[in-house]
Short mmCIF file of C-alpha atoms in Angstrom, two decimals:
data_model
loop_
_atom_site.label_atom_id
_atom_site.label_comp_id
_atom_site.label_asym_id
_atom_site.label_seq_id
_atom_site.Cartn_x
_atom_site.Cartn_y
_atom_site.Cartn_z
CA MET A 11 76.78 96.97 115.76
CA ASN A 12 78.45 100.22 114.74
CA ALA A 13 81.66 100.39 112.71
CA LEU A 14 83.95 100.74 115.72
CA ALA A 15 82.31 97.82 117.47
CA ARG A 16 82.68 95.71 114.31
CA PHE A 17 86.33 96.74 114.10
CA ASP A 18 86.90 95.77 117.74
CA ASP A 19 85.18 92.46 117.12
CA LEU A 20 87.38 91.79 114.10
CA LEU A 21 90.57 92.47 116.03
CA GLY A 22 89.49 90.76 119.22
CA ARG A 23 87.74 87.69 117.89
CA THR A 24 89.66 84.57 118.87
CA VAL A 25 90.87 82.64 115.85
CA SER A 26 93.34 79.90 115.13
CA MET A 27 96.99 80.97 115.21
CA ARG A 28 97.95 77.90 113.15
CA ALA A 29 98.92 79.92 110.06
CA LEU A 30 101.19 82.17 112.14
CA ALA A 31 102.71 79.08 113.77
CA LEU A 32 103.50 77.67 110.32
CA LEU A 33 104.92 81.01 109.20
CA ARG A 34 107.06 81.08 112.33
CA ALA A 35 108.50 77.69 111.44
CA LEU A 36 109.17 78.78 107.85
CA ALA A 37 110.68 82.12 108.85
CA GLY A 38 113.63 80.57 110.68
CA PRO A 39 115.46 79.37 107.54
CA VAL A 40 114.70 82.70 105.87
CA VAL A 41 116.40 84.49 108.76
CA LEU A 42 119.43 82.21 108.44
CA LEU A 43 119.69 83.01 104.73
CA HIS A 44 119.39 86.70 105.58
CA LEU A 45 122.15 86.49 108.21
CA GLN A 46 124.49 84.38 106.08
CA PRO A 47 126.40 87.24 104.39
CA PHE A 48 126.86 89.05 107.71
CA LEU A 49 128.07 85.86 109.39
CA SER A 50 130.39 85.06 106.46
CA ASP A 51 131.98 88.48 106.73
CA ALA A 52 132.27 88.12 110.52
CA TRP A 53 133.94 84.72 110.08
CA ARG A 54 136.57 86.45 107.94
CA GLY A 55 137.02 89.08 110.64
CA GLU A 56 135.04 91.79 108.80
CA THR A 57 132.06 93.79 109.99
CA TYR A 58 130.12 96.74 108.68
CA ARG A 59 132.52 99.13 110.42
CA ASP A 60 135.49 98.09 108.28
CA ALA A 61 134.16 99.96 105.24
CA PHE A 62 131.77 102.76 104.38
CA TYR A 63 128.57 102.77 106.38
CA GLU A 64 126.11 105.51 107.27
CA PRO A 65 124.31 105.52 110.63
CA TYR A 66 120.71 106.69 110.61
CA ALA A 67 121.31 108.69 113.76
CA ALA A 68 124.34 109.57 115.84
CA TRP A 69 122.61 108.29 118.98
CA TYR A 70 122.00 104.79 117.60
CA PRO A 71 124.05 102.45 119.77
CA GLU A 72 127.00 100.76 118.15
CA LEU A 73 128.36 97.81 120.05
CA PRO A 74 131.94 96.64 120.41
CA GLU A 75 132.77 94.40 117.49
CA ALA A 76 132.96 91.16 119.49
CA ILE A 77 129.54 91.78 121.01
CA TYR A 78 128.08 92.69 117.60
CA VAL A 79 129.36 89.46 116.09
CA GLY A 80 128.09 87.56 119.12
CA LEU A 81 124.65 89.07 118.57
CA LEU A 82 124.62 87.89 114.96
CA TRP A 83 125.36 84.34 116.07
CA LEU A 84 122.76 84.67 118.82
CA ALA A 85 120.22 85.68 116.18
CA ALA A 86 121.10 82.63 114.11
CA ALA A 87 120.63 80.35 117.13
CA ALA A 88 117.41 82.14 118.04
CA ALA A 89 116.13 81.71 114.48
CA VAL A 90 116.67 77.96 114.73
CA ALA A 91 114.91 77.89 118.10
CA MET A 92 112.09 80.02 116.71
CA SER A 93 111.63 77.69 113.77
CA LEU A 94 111.58 74.62 116.00
CA GLY A 95 109.33 76.36 118.47
CA PHE A 96 111.63 76.05 121.47
CA LEU A 97 111.21 78.81 124.07
CA THR A 98 109.27 80.30 121.21
CA ARG A 99 108.37 83.71 122.60
CA VAL A 100 111.92 84.48 123.71
CA ALA A 101 113.47 83.04 120.54
CA THR A 102 111.16 84.98 118.23
CA ALA A 103 111.58 88.23 120.14
CA THR A 104 115.37 87.80 120.13
CA THR A 105 115.46 87.07 116.41
CA PHE A 106 113.32 90.12 115.72
CA ALA A 107 115.38 92.36 118.00
CA VAL A 108 118.77 91.46 116.53
CA VAL A 109 117.63 91.50 112.89
CA THR A 110 116.01 94.89 113.45
CA TYR A 111 119.02 96.29 115.32
CA ASN A 112 121.30 95.17 112.49
CA LEU A 113 119.02 96.63 109.82
CA PHE A 114 119.06 100.08 111.38
CA LEU A 115 122.82 100.15 112.00
CA SER A 116 123.41 101.66 108.58
CA THR A 117 121.42 103.03 105.67
CA THR A 118 123.51 100.68 103.53
CA HIS A 119 121.95 97.70 105.30
CA PHE A 120 118.50 98.60 104.09
CA HIS A 121 116.84 96.49 101.41
CA ASN A 122 113.12 95.94 100.88
CA ASN A 123 113.37 92.22 101.58
CA ARG A 124 115.00 92.93 104.97
CA ALA A 125 112.30 95.45 105.80
CA TYR A 126 109.63 92.85 105.08
CA LEU A 127 111.48 90.35 107.24
CA VAL A 128 111.52 92.82 110.15
CA VAL A 129 107.77 93.40 109.78
CA VAL A 130 107.05 89.67 109.73
CA LEU A 131 109.31 88.93 112.70
CA GLY A 132 107.83 91.82 114.67
CA LEU A 133 104.30 90.51 114.28
CA LEU A 134 105.35 86.93 115.01
CA ALA A 135 107.03 88.20 118.18
CA VAL A 136 103.77 89.65 119.53
CA ALA A 137 101.50 86.82 118.40
CA PRO A 138 101.12 83.61 120.42
CA CYS A 139 102.47 81.49 117.56
CA GLY A 140 104.29 78.88 119.63
CA ARG A 141 101.29 76.90 120.87
CA GLU A 142 101.26 74.58 117.85
CA LEU A 143 103.90 73.14 115.53
CA SER A 144 106.43 73.64 118.28
CA LEU A 145 108.78 71.80 120.59
CA ASP A 146 107.21 73.77 123.43
CA ALA A 147 103.82 72.17 122.68
CA TRP A 148 105.41 68.72 122.39
CA ILE A 149 107.24 69.16 125.71
CA ARG A 150 104.01 70.17 127.43
CA HIS A 151 102.32 67.09 126.02
CA ARG A 152 105.17 64.84 127.18
CA ARG A 153 104.90 66.31 130.66
CA GLY A 154 101.19 65.60 130.73
CA GLN A 155 100.35 69.28 130.87
CA PRO A 156 97.23 70.50 129.06
CA ALA A 157 97.81 72.00 125.62
CA ARG A 158 97.70 75.78 125.51
CA ASP A 159 94.73 77.35 123.75
CA PRO A 160 95.55 77.48 120.05
CA LEU A 161 93.09 80.34 119.62
CA ALA A 162 93.97 83.97 120.24
CA PRO A 163 92.74 87.45 119.28
CA ALA A 164 93.04 87.96 115.57
CA TRP A 165 94.71 91.38 115.47
CA PRO A 166 98.30 90.20 114.67
CA LEU A 167 96.93 88.17 111.77
CA TRP A 168 95.00 91.16 110.43
CA LEU A 169 98.02 93.42 110.79
CA LEU A 170 100.23 91.00 108.89
CA ARG A 171 97.58 90.65 106.20
CA PHE A 172 97.53 94.43 105.91
CA GLU A 173 101.32 94.57 105.61
CA CYS A 174 101.39 91.76 103.05
CA ALA A 175 98.81 93.49 100.87
CA ALA A 176 100.40 96.90 101.42
CA ILE A 177 103.70 95.69 100.02
CA TYR A 178 102.18 94.50 96.76
CA GLY A 179 100.00 97.60 96.67
CA ALA A 180 102.83 100.04 97.34
CA SER A 181 105.04 98.41 94.75
CA GLY A 182 102.28 98.34 92.14
CA LEU A 183 101.16 101.90 92.85
CA SER A 184 104.69 103.30 92.52
CA LYS A 185 104.91 101.72 89.07
CA LEU A 186 101.39 102.76 88.08
CA VAL A 187 102.11 106.45 88.67
CA ASP A 188 105.50 106.38 86.94
CA PRO A 189 105.08 106.91 83.17
CA ASP A 190 108.47 105.34 82.48
CA TRP A 191 107.48 102.18 84.35
CA PHE A 192 103.87 101.93 83.21
CA GLY A 193 104.89 102.75 79.65
CA GLY A 194 107.45 99.94 79.54
CA THR A 195 110.68 101.96 79.40
CA VAL A 196 112.08 100.57 82.66
CA THR A 197 111.42 96.89 81.93
CA TRP A 198 112.61 97.22 78.33
CA GLN A 199 115.88 98.86 79.33
CA ARG A 200 116.51 96.30 82.07
CA VAL A 201 115.92 93.39 79.72
CA VAL A 202 118.07 94.89 76.96
CA ARG A 203 120.86 95.44 79.48
CA ALA A 204 120.60 91.80 80.56
CA ARG A 205 120.56 90.52 76.98
CA ASP A 206 123.83 88.63 77.39
CA ASP A 207 122.39 86.73 80.37
CA LEU A 208 119.18 86.04 78.46
CA GLU A 209 121.09 84.58 75.52
CA ALA A 210 122.54 82.01 77.94
CA TRP A 211 119.00 80.74 78.62
CA PRO A 212 117.51 78.04 76.38
CA LEU A 213 115.16 80.50 74.69
CA PRO A 214 114.18 80.34 71.00
CA ASP A 215 115.23 83.33 68.90
CA TRP A 216 111.66 84.59 68.51
CA ALA A 217 111.24 84.69 72.29
CA LEU A 218 114.48 86.60 72.71
CA SER A 219 113.40 89.05 70.01
CA ALA A 220 110.04 89.53 71.70
CA LEU A 221 111.59 90.07 75.13
CA THR A 222 113.93 92.76 73.79
CA ASP A 223 111.28 94.44 71.63
CA ARG A 224 110.20 97.84 72.87
CA GLY A 225 106.59 97.31 71.83
CA PHE A 226 106.35 94.09 73.83
CA HIS A 227 107.21 95.98 77.00
CA THR A 228 104.50 98.56 76.45
CA GLY A 229 102.07 95.77 77.25
CA ALA A 230 104.21 93.63 79.57
CA ALA A 231 104.87 96.46 82.00
CA LYS A 232 101.15 97.12 82.37
CA LEU A 233 100.57 93.42 83.01
CA ILE A 234 103.21 93.44 85.76
CA VAL A 235 101.71 96.50 87.43
CA LEU A 236 98.17 95.17 87.23
CA THR A 237 99.37 91.81 88.57
CA GLU A 238 100.81 93.44 91.68
CA LEU A 239 97.66 95.48 92.22
CA PHE A 240 95.47 92.41 91.65
CA ILE A 241 97.41 90.51 94.29
CA ALA A 242 97.15 93.44 96.73
CA LEU A 243 93.38 93.63 96.35
CA GLY A 244 92.47 90.07 95.40
CA LEU A 245 93.84 88.58 98.62
CA TRP A 246 91.08 90.30 100.60
CA TRP A 247 88.05 88.59 99.04
CA PRO A 248 87.29 84.87 99.30
CA ARG A 249 86.22 84.72 95.63
CA THR A 250 89.57 86.05 94.39
CA ARG A 251 91.87 84.92 97.17
CA TYR A 252 92.94 81.58 95.73
CA ALA A 253 93.65 83.16 92.36
CA ALA A 254 95.64 85.95 94.04
CA VAL A 255 97.72 83.42 96.00
CA TRP A 256 98.32 81.36 92.86
CA VAL A 257 99.39 84.44 90.89
CA ALA A 258 101.57 85.65 93.76
CA VAL A 259 103.53 82.39 93.74
CA VAL A 260 104.13 82.71 89.99
CA PHE A 261 105.11 86.35 90.51
CA HIS A 262 107.70 85.52 93.17
CA VAL A 263 109.16 82.55 91.28
CA THR A 264 109.50 84.72 88.17
CA ILE A 265 111.24 87.47 90.13
CA GLU A 266 113.56 84.94 91.78
CA THR A 267 114.68 83.58 88.42
CA SER A 268 115.21 86.99 86.88
CA ALA A 269 116.60 89.20 89.64
CA SER A 270 118.70 89.13 92.77
CA VAL A 271 116.25 89.75 95.60
CA GLN A 272 117.97 88.07 98.55
CA VAL A 273 115.24 86.46 100.70
CA PHE A 274 112.25 88.34 99.27
CA SER A 275 110.77 85.55 97.15
CA LEU A 276 111.04 82.90 99.85
CA LEU A 277 109.57 85.22 102.45
CA GLY A 278 106.83 86.45 100.13
CA ILE A 279 105.68 82.90 99.38
CA ALA A 280 105.90 81.82 103.04
CA VAL A 281 103.76 84.76 104.19
CA LEU A 282 100.95 83.73 101.84
CA VAL A 283 99.94 81.02 104.37
CA ILE A 284 98.40 83.77 106.54
CA TRP A 285 95.53 84.10 104.09
CA ALA A 286 94.19 80.65 105.03
CA VAL A 287 90.87 80.89 106.89
CA PRO A 288 91.90 80.94 110.58
CA SER A 289 89.96 77.89 111.68
CA THR A 290 91.22 74.35 111.74
CA ARG A 291 89.94 70.84 111.08
CA ASP A 292 86.59 72.04 109.77
CA ARG A 293 86.77 69.87 106.66
CA VAL A 294 86.27 66.12 106.95
CA LEU A 295 88.17 63.64 104.81
CA ARG A 296 86.65 60.15 104.92
CA ILE A 297 89.04 57.41 103.94
CA ASP A 298 88.51 53.70 103.36
CA SER A 299 91.72 52.37 104.87
CA THR A 300 91.34 49.09 102.97
CA SER A 301 91.92 51.01 99.72
CA ALA A 302 95.65 51.45 99.06
CA ARG A 303 95.10 54.67 97.09
CA GLN A 304 92.92 56.22 99.75
CA ALA A 305 95.32 55.15 102.48
CA ARG A 306 98.13 56.83 100.53
CA LEU A 307 96.16 60.05 100.34
CA GLY A 308 95.44 59.76 104.03
CA ARG A 309 99.16 59.50 104.80
CA LEU A 310 99.87 62.43 102.47
CA VAL A 311 97.32 64.56 104.27
CA GLY A 312 98.72 63.44 107.63
CA GLY A 313 102.18 64.62 106.59
CA LEU A 314 101.35 67.75 104.61
CA ASP A 315 98.27 69.24 106.27
CA TRP A 316 100.43 71.84 107.98
CA LEU A 317 97.52 74.28 108.24
CA ALA A 318 95.28 71.60 109.82
CA ARG A 319 92.55 71.98 107.23
CA PHE A 320 91.21 68.40 107.60
CA ARG A 321 89.83 65.98 110.13
CA VAL A 322 90.47 62.48 108.81
CA GLU A 323 87.77 59.93 109.63
CA PRO A 324 87.42 56.29 108.64
CA ALA A 325 84.87 55.30 106.01
CA PRO A 326 83.27 51.87 105.56
CA PRO A 327 85.21 49.48 103.29
CA GLY A 328 84.31 49.95 99.65
CA SER A 329 83.41 53.64 100.09
CA ALA A 330 84.62 56.24 97.63
CA LEU A 331 86.95 58.87 99.01
CA ALA A 332 84.84 61.76 100.28
CA VAL A 333 85.55 65.27 101.48
CA THR A 334 82.99 67.40 103.25
CA ASP A 335 83.90 71.04 102.85
CA ARG A 336 83.40 73.80 105.35
CA ASP A 337 80.03 74.73 103.82
CA GLY A 338 78.73 71.16 104.07
CA THR A 339 79.30 70.29 100.39
CA THR A 340 80.49 66.72 99.95
CA LEU A 341 82.70 65.72 97.05
CA ARG A 342 83.67 62.17 96.12
CA GLY A 343 86.34 60.54 94.03
CA ALA A 344 88.62 62.65 91.84
CA PRO A 345 86.96 66.01 92.71
CA ALA A 346 87.55 65.17 96.38
CA VAL A 347 91.22 64.47 95.70
CA ALA A 348 91.52 67.77 93.79
CA LEU A 349 89.93 69.71 96.64
CA THR A 350 92.11 68.01 99.25
CA LEU A 351 95.35 68.64 97.41
CA SER A 352 94.32 72.25 96.76
CA ARG A 353 94.25 72.87 100.52
CA LEU A 354 97.68 71.49 101.42
CA PRO A 355 100.41 74.19 101.29
CA LEU A 356 102.92 72.14 99.28
CA THR A 357 100.45 70.86 96.67
CA ALA A 358 97.99 73.77 96.57
CA TRP A 359 99.64 75.67 93.74
CA PHE A 360 99.59 72.61 91.49
CA ALA A 361 96.09 71.47 92.45
CA LEU A 362 94.16 74.77 92.49
CA PRO A 363 93.77 74.92 88.69
CA ALA A 364 92.12 71.47 88.83
CA LEU A 365 89.20 73.07 90.69
CA LEU A 366 88.36 74.87 87.45
CA LEU A 367 87.90 71.60 85.57
CA PRO A 368 84.29 71.08 84.45
CA ALA A 369 83.94 67.76 86.32
CA VAL A 370 85.06 69.31 89.60
CA ARG A 371 82.89 72.39 89.17
CA ARG A 372 79.87 70.17 88.39
CA ALA A 373 80.56 68.05 91.47
CA ARG A 374 80.79 71.15 93.69
CA ARG A 375 77.61 72.61 92.23
CA ALA A 376 75.82 69.31 92.76
CA GLY A 377 77.00 69.30 96.33
CA ASP A 378 75.78 72.88 96.84
CA GLU A 379 72.40 72.03 95.33
CA GLY A 380 72.13 68.97 97.55
CA ILE A 381 72.62 71.08 100.65
CA THR A 382 70.18 73.75 99.45
CA ALA A 383 67.51 71.12 98.80
CA SER A 384 68.14 69.54 102.17
CA VAL A 385 67.84 72.90 103.97
CA ALA A 386 64.69 73.83 102.00
CA SER A 387 62.99 70.55 102.88
CA ARG A 388 63.39 71.13 106.65
CA MET B 2 94.94 94.13 131.96
CA SER B 3 91.22 94.90 131.86
CA PRO B 4 89.19 93.94 128.79
CA ARG B 5 88.54 97.61 128.00
CA VAL B 6 92.28 98.38 128.04
CA ARG B 7 92.93 95.42 125.75
CA VAL B 8 90.26 96.56 123.29
CA VAL B 9 91.55 100.12 123.19
CA GLY B 10 95.14 98.92 123.06
CA ARG B 11 94.46 96.77 120.00
CA ARG B 12 92.76 99.66 118.24
CA VAL B 13 95.67 101.98 118.97
CA VAL B 14 98.37 99.52 117.92
CA PHE B 15 96.54 98.54 114.74
CA ALA B 16 95.81 102.12 113.74
CA ALA B 17 99.35 103.23 114.57
CA VAL B 18 100.98 100.51 112.47
CA VAL B 19 98.65 101.15 109.53
CA ALA B 20 99.23 104.90 109.74
CA LEU B 21 102.99 104.46 110.03
CA GLN B 22 103.14 102.10 107.06
CA LEU B 23 101.00 104.34 104.88
CA GLY B 24 103.06 107.35 105.96
CA LEU B 25 106.27 105.58 104.98
CA VAL B 26 104.79 104.66 101.59
CA VAL B 27 103.98 108.34 100.98
CA ARG B 28 107.41 109.42 102.27
CA GLY B 29 109.00 107.11 99.73
CA TYR B 30 107.98 109.45 96.93
CA SER B 31 110.22 112.20 98.28
CA SER B 32 113.02 110.50 100.20
CA ASP B 33 116.29 109.18 98.82
CA HIS B 34 116.42 105.82 100.55
CA LYS B 35 112.65 105.08 100.67
CA GLU B 36 112.70 102.92 103.79
CA PHE B 37 109.60 100.71 104.12
CA ALA B 38 108.05 102.34 101.04
CA PHE B 39 108.45 99.07 99.11
CA GLN B 40 109.11 100.67 95.74
CA MET B 41 110.70 97.68 94.08
CA PHE B 42 112.73 97.66 90.87
CA PRO B 43 111.82 101.35 90.50
CA GLU B 44 114.15 102.41 87.69
CA SER B 45 116.43 101.28 84.90
CA SER B 46 118.66 104.29 85.60
CA THR B 47 122.42 104.04 85.37
CA TRP B 48 125.28 106.15 86.66
CA ARG B 49 129.01 106.44 86.70
CA ALA B 50 131.41 108.79 88.45
CA ASP B 51 134.95 110.02 88.16
CA VAL B 52 136.06 110.36 91.75
CA VAL B 53 139.24 112.23 92.56
CA ARG B 54 141.14 113.32 95.63
CA VAL B 55 141.85 117.02 95.49
CA THR B 56 145.09 117.63 97.34
CA ALA B 57 146.30 120.69 99.16
CA ASP B 58 148.49 121.64 96.19
CA GLY B 59 145.59 121.35 93.75
CA ARG B 60 146.30 117.96 92.21
CA ARG B 61 143.28 115.87 91.24
CA ILE B 62 144.20 112.24 91.71
CA PRO B 63 141.79 109.48 90.65
CA ILE B 64 140.80 107.24 93.54
CA GLU B 65 141.58 104.20 91.43
CA ARG B 66 145.19 104.81 92.53
CA PRO B 67 145.79 103.59 96.09
CA TRP B 68 146.96 106.26 98.49
CA SER B 69 148.56 106.26 101.93
CA GLY B 70 147.89 102.51 102.20
CA TYR B 71 144.20 102.93 101.29
CA ARG B 72 142.23 101.53 98.38
CA TRP B 73 138.85 102.94 97.43
CA ASP B 74 137.36 99.50 96.79
CA ASP B 75 138.38 98.39 100.29
CA LEU B 76 137.00 101.53 101.91
CA VAL B 77 133.73 101.52 100.00
CA ALA B 78 132.76 97.91 99.52
CA ASP B 79 128.96 97.95 99.38
CA ARG B 80 125.97 99.15 97.37
CA GLY B 81 127.73 99.03 94.00
CA LEU B 82 130.11 101.88 94.88
CA SER B 83 133.42 100.04 94.74
CA TYR B 84 134.17 100.83 91.09
CA PRO B 85 132.38 104.10 90.39
CA SER B 86 134.07 104.75 87.04
CA VAL B 87 132.21 101.75 85.61
CA ARG B 88 128.66 102.50 84.49
CA HIS B 89 126.27 100.74 86.88
CA HIS B 90 122.56 100.19 87.23
CA ALA B 91 121.07 102.18 90.12
CA ASP B 92 119.29 99.22 91.75
CA ALA B 93 117.04 101.16 94.08
CA GLY B 94 116.84 104.38 92.09
CA LEU B 95 119.23 107.19 91.23
CA ASP B 96 118.42 109.36 94.25
CA ASN B 97 119.20 106.42 96.54
CA GLN B 98 122.45 105.60 94.77
CA LEU B 99 123.80 109.14 94.59
CA ALA B 100 122.89 109.74 98.22
CA PHE B 101 125.03 106.72 99.09
CA LEU B 102 127.89 108.05 96.94
CA ASP B 103 127.64 111.46 98.60
CA ALA B 104 127.76 109.86 102.04
CA ALA B 105 130.65 107.62 100.98
CA LEU B 106 132.76 110.63 99.97
CA ASP B 107 132.30 112.09 103.44
CA TRP B 108 133.00 108.78 105.13
CA VAL B 109 136.25 108.28 103.23
CA ALA B 110 137.29 111.86 103.98
CA ASP B 111 136.64 111.26 107.71
CA ASN B 112 138.14 107.77 107.94
CA THR B 113 141.54 107.99 106.24
CA PRO B 114 143.74 109.37 109.03
CA ARG B 115 147.04 108.34 107.35
CA ASP B 116 146.24 110.61 104.40
CA GLY B 117 147.81 113.99 105.05
CA ASP B 118 147.44 115.27 101.46
CA THR B 119 143.78 115.21 100.50
CA ARG B 120 141.73 118.35 101.07
CA TYR B 121 138.50 116.82 99.87
CA LEU B 122 137.12 114.21 97.55
CA GLU B 123 135.07 115.10 94.51
CA ALA B 124 132.87 113.00 92.27
CA ARG B 125 131.83 114.12 88.81
CA VAL B 126 128.70 112.01 88.33
CA THR B 127 127.08 111.28 85.02
CA SER B 128 123.63 109.76 85.43
CA TRP B 129 120.99 108.52 83.04
CA HIS B 130 117.51 108.49 84.56
CA ASN B 131 115.82 105.65 82.68
CA ALA B 132 115.85 106.65 79.00
CA ASP B 133 116.51 110.36 79.66
CA PRO B 134 119.63 112.12 78.35
CA PRO B 135 122.62 112.11 80.71
CA GLU B 136 122.94 114.67 83.45
CA VAL B 137 126.16 115.69 85.13
CA GLU B 138 126.52 116.82 88.71
CA VAL B 139 129.41 117.27 91.08
CA LEU B 140 129.44 115.88 94.61
CA ARG B 141 132.01 116.92 97.13
CA SER B 142 133.02 115.64 100.53
CA ARG B 143 133.63 117.76 103.58
CA GLU B 144 136.96 119.62 103.65
CA ARG B 145 139.51 117.68 105.64
CA GLU B 146 141.31 119.55 108.35
CA GLY B 147 145.07 119.43 108.48
CA ALA B 148 145.61 118.52 104.82
CA GLY B 149 148.85 119.65 103.17
#
């Protein structure tokens, strides 16, 4: 297969849209947070036209104020519908259209977090992301209609992965090539300027001294830049993907606590779900329902397996909890719990480091070796 | 839509989006507002400006004084421009910030019809690019017709 044929296969291969469906559900509240300041102003009778604004182009349509405000409220309603998955295609397209229209009304509306939101909404609008985790799917089921195919060509997923990585890459690259940034001047000056705010935090004096020390920033700035570039590249390879996701969450939480970034952190963390392998229920969790602990884990998985990583099957009474991974490796007991929790979106960040524990690594290696021996003996 | 059209369509859309995004990243290194270039927290630069209204009879009146029923902080309420005489951080870079200030001077000049005195607005901007020494530049709005 030549390169172009492989490329076409990559874009056209049907894969699960589950991750995009989850992102669609998460994006709704992000849109509401984004619209909140515009809606607050509109409630007070103010719009962008009441003060300085700068159109991108004279031909860009500006609507009568009442219609503009109506559109903002329509976008809010559409975002709720999008999140719930009701009339999903229309709701997502409407949300995207209004948010985008509003962004391009004025250069003063532009912020990086809003640009990212437009990109995400645009790709959700063209992807069939309403076939799962949606009211539409539930209504079809209630009407006795067959469920719509949850698989679809992968190209929107690949495009969103590109955009996600490009954002970290572009940000990291711009800092890498700037001597003031890479050398620590920018971070040092920003921290020194925010010293009064820092002193309000419960930090020991030595930490405050370190944070405001010029020499500290010579190293810290490089770490920040390399972190962004690691995330941009590490997301692409299975061996580094989990680490990149874990680091990205830390990165966004740190930014959120230290800077005003509107919806960027929430959106950045939500988008990370798209890096899940786009196939569902290809891991098996075997649970002895007579065991209270295993039953509890089963209920947890039932409630939190938003990316549909697991098929839950009953195990004979007295069995240890077991998880069979995608590659056929079977883990039991605590390593199985660690693996399971590391694959649920809400618990993944906390559980992923447990996979590095010696006991879990030994159990996974033993499972690998068991499969290899079994294959060799055939 | 035939399968061949779908295949070619996907290629074109994918390539176009990738090319557009990469182009916007490159453009960000030379444009003021850097749309979709995702250069985040780019500078620690600061700026301040003394903005005056230059009247037909040559007076230079600071915009901190309301005029003809207008207040600068009501007219220019966004992007950290409301109180230009206070030294501010340029959140998205100096070029971005000063481009906004330049545009704001023109907007105020064009959108204060009750003001019959002002010929133009002028901002004497002092900026500090990161740790560099301060630089001073003067920005001016369009001349207003019918002043004085």
